[in-house]
Coordinates of C-alpha atoms and ligand atoms in Angstrom, one line a residue:
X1 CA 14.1 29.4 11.8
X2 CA 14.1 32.6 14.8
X3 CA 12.5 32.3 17.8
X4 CA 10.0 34.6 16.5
X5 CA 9.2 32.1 13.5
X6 CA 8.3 29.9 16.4
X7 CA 6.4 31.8 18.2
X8 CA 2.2 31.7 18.1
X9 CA 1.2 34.4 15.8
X10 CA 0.0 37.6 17.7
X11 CA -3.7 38.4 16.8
X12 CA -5.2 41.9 17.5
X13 CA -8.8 43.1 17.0
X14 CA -10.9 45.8 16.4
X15 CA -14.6 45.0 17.9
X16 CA -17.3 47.7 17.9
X17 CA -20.7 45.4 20.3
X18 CA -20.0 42.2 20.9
X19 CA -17.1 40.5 19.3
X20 CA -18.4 37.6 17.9
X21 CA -15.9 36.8 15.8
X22 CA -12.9 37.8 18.1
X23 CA -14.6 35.0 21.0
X24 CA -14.8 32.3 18.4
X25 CA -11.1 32.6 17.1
X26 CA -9.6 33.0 20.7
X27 CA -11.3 29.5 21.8
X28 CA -9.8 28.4 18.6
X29 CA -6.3 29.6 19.8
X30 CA -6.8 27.9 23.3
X31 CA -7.9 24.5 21.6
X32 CA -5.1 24.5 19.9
X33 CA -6.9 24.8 16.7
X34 CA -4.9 28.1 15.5
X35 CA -1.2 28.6 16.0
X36 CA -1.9 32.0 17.4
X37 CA -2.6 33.7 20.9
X38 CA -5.2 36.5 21.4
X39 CA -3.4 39.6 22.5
X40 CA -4.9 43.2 21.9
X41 CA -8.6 44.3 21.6
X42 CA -9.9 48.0 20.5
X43 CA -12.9 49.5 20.5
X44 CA -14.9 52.5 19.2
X45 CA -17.6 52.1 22.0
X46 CA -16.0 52.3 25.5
X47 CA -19.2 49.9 26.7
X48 CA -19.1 47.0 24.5
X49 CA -19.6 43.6 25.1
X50 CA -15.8 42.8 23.3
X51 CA -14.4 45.1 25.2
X52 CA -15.4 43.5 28.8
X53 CA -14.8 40.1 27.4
X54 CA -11.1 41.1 26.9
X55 CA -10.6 42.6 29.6
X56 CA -11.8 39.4 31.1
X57 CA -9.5 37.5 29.2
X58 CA -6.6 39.6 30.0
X59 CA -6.2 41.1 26.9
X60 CA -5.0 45.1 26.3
X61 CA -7.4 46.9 25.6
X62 CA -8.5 50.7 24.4
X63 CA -11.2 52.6 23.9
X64 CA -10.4 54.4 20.5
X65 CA -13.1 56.3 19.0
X66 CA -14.0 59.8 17.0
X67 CA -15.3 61.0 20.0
X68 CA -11.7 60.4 21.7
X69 CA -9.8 61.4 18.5
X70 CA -12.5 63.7 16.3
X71 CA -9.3 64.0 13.5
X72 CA -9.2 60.7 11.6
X73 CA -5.5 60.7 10.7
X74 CA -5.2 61.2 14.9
X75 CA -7.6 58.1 15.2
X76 CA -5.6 56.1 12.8
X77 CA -2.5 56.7 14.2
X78 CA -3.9 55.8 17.7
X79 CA -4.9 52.4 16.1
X80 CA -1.5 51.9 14.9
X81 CA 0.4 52.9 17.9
X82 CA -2.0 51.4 20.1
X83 CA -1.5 47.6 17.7
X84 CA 2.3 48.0 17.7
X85 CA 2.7 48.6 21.1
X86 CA 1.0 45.3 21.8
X87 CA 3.5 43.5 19.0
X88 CA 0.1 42.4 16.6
X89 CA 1.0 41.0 13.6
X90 CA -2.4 39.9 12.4
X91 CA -5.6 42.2 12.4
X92 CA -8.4 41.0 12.9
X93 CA -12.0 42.8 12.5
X94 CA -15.0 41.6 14.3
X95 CA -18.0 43.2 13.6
X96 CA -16.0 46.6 13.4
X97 CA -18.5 49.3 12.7
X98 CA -15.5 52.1 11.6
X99 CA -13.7 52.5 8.1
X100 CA -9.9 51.5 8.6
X101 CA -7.5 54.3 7.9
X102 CA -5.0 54.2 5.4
X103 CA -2.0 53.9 8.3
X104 CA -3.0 51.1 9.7
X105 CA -3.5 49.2 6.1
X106 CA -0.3 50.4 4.9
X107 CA 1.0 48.8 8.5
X108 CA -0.7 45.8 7.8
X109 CA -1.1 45.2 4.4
X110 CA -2.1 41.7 3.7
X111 CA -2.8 40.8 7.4
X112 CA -6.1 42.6 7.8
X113 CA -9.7 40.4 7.8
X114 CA -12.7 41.1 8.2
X115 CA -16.0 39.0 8.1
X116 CA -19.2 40.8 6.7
X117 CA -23.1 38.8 7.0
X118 CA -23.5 38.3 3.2
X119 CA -21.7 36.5 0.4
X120 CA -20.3 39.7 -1.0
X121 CA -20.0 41.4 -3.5
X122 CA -24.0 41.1 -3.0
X123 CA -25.2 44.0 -0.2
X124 CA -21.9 44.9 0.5
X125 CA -19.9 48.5 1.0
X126 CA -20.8 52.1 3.0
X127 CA -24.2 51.9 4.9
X128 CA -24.4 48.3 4.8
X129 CA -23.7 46.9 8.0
X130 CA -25.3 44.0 10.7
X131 CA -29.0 43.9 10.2
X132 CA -28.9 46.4 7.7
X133 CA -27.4 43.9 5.1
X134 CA -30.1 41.2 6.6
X135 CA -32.7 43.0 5.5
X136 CA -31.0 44.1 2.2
X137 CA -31.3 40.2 1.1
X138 CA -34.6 39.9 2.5
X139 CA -35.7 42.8 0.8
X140 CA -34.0 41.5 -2.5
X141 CA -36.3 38.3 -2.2
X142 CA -32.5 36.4 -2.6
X143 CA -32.8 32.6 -2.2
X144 CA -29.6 32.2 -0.3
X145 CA -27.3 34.1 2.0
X146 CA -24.3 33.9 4.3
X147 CA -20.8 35.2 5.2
X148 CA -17.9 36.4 3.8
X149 CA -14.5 36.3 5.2
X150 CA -12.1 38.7 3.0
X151 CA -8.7 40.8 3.0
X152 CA -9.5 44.6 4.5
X153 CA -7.9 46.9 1.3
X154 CA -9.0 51.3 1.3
X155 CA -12.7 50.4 -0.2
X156 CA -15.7 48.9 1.8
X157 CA -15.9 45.1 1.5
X158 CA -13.9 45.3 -1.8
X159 CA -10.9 43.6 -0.7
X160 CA -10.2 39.4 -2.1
X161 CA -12.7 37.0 -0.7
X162 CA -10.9 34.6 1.4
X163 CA -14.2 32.1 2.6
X164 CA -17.7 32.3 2.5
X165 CA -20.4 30.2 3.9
X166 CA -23.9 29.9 2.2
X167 CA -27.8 29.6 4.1
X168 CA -30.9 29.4 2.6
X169 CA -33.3 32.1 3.0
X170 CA -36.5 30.7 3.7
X171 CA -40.0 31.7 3.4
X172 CA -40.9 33.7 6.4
X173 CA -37.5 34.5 7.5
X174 CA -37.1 37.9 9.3
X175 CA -33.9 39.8 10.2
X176 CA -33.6 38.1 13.2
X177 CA -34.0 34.6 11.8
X178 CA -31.4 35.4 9.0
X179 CA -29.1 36.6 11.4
X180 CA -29.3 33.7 13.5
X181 CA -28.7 31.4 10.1
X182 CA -26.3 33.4 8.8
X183 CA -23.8 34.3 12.6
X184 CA -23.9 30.3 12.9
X185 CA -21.8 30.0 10.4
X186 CA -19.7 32.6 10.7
X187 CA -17.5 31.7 14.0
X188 CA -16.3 28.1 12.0
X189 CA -15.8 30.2 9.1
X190 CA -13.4 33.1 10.8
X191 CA -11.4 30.5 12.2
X192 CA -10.8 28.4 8.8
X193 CA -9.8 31.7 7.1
X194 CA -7.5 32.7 9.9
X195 CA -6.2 29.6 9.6
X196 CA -5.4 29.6 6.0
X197 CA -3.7 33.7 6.5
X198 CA -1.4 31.9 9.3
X199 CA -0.5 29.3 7.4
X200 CA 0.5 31.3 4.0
X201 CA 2.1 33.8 6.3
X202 CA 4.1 31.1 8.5
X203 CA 4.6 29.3 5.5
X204 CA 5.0 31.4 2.6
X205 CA 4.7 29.8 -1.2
X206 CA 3.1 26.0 0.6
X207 CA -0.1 25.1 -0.5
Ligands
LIG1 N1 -10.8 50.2 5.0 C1 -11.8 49.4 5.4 N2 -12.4 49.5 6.6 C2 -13.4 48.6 7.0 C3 -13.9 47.6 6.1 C4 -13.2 47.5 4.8 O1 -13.6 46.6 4.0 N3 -12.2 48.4 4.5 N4 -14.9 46.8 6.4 C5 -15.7 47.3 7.5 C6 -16.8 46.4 8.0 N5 -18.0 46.6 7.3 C7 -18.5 45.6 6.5 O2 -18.1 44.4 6.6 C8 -18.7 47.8 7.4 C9 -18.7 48.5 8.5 C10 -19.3 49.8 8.6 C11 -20.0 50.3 7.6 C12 -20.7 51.7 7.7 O3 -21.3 52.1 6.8 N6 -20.5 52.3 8.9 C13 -21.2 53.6 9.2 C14 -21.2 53.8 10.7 C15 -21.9 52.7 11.5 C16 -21.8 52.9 13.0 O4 -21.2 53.8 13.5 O5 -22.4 52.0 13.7 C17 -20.4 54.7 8.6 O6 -19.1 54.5 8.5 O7 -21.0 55.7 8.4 C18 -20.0 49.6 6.4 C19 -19.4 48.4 6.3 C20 -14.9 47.7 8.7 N7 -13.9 48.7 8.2
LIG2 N1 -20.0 45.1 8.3 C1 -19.6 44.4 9.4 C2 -20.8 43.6 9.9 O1 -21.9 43.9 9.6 N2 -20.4 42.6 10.7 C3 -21.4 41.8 11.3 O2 -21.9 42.3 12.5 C4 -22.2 41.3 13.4 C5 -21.4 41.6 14.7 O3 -21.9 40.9 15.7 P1 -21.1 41.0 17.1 O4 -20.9 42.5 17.4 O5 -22.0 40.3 18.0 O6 -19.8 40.3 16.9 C6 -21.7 40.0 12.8 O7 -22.8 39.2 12.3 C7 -20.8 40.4 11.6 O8 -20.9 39.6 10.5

């Protein structure tokens, strides 16, 4: 057992508004819930709301975006170099509005989540994205909804579900009400599948 085996996992994230997901797991990290510190945060809009809050926390941050980087593979590698400098060894998206490149997944292959607002594979993939998938279910008169916590692979929302939560929909509902239903379960539910990834990575083959 190294030093390093020791060591609290080192979490990075991508964040593209307000980080929901990336607040709930650090306060998970600082309660001890996670064996894991918070150390990087990026972001593709240099005014977000996850970007102050890490600066706040005194996380690194960057501003990494196709405005800054208009060639992808430049953009991906920026990622990359920008995760590695700040020794991540677990990426995690939160409410990341960008496609990952294939650098960064070959990089990370196996440590990437991500947390999308419906039980997937059900409005899921390109286009569908915050209240865009919200009103997808509502508009598909489906009874229930909820989150989905799964592995990041090359294809939108196709990678293994890891967790997912369930709501009703009820009669009435409107985007905003869904979205409230729905983004309460999702901070419990990020932290229970990070917690799950740390333990098969710190402890490969246990149950
Ligand atoms: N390689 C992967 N990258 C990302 C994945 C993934 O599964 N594999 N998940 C997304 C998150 N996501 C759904 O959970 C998602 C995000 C964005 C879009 C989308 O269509 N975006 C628009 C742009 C929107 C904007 O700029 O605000 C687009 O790309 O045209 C769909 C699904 C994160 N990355
Ligand atoms: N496809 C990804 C996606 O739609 N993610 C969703 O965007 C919201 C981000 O909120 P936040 O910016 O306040 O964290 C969250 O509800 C998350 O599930």
């Amino acid at each position: 057992m190294t030093e390093k085996d020791l060591a609290p996992t080192r979490l990075g994230f991508l964040a593209s508004h307000g980080g929901s997901g990336a607040r709930a797991i650090a306060a998970a990290c600082v309660a001890g819930e996670l064996d894991a510190v918070p150390v990087a945060l990026a972001s593709n809009n240099s005014g977000s709301a996850a970007l102050a809050w890490a600066r706040a926390e005194g996380l690194a941050t960057a501003h990494l975006s196709s405005a800054r980087f208009p060639d992808a593979e430049a953009l991906d590698a920026a990622i990359l170099d920008f995760l590695q400098q700040h020794g991540v060894e677990v990426l995690i998206l939160s409410g990341y509005m960008k496609a990952l490149g294939p650098q960064t997944l070959a990089a990370y292959a196996g440590r990437v989540l991500n947390i999308h607002p419906s039980r997937l594979p059900r409005h899921g993939g390109p286009g569908l994205y915050g209240d865009r998938v919200h009103a997808a279910v509502l508009a598909a008169g489906d009874a229930e909804s909820g989150a989905t916590v799964h592995q990041v692979t090359a294809g939108i929302d196709e990678g293994p579900v890891l967790a997912q939560s369930r709501v009703p929909v009820l009669p009435g509902d409107t985007v905003e009400t869904l979205r409230a239903r729905v983004q309460a379960t999702e901070g419990p539910l990020y932290v229970q599948a990070v917690q799950a990834l740390l333990h098969s990575l710190q402890r490969p083959g246990t149950p």
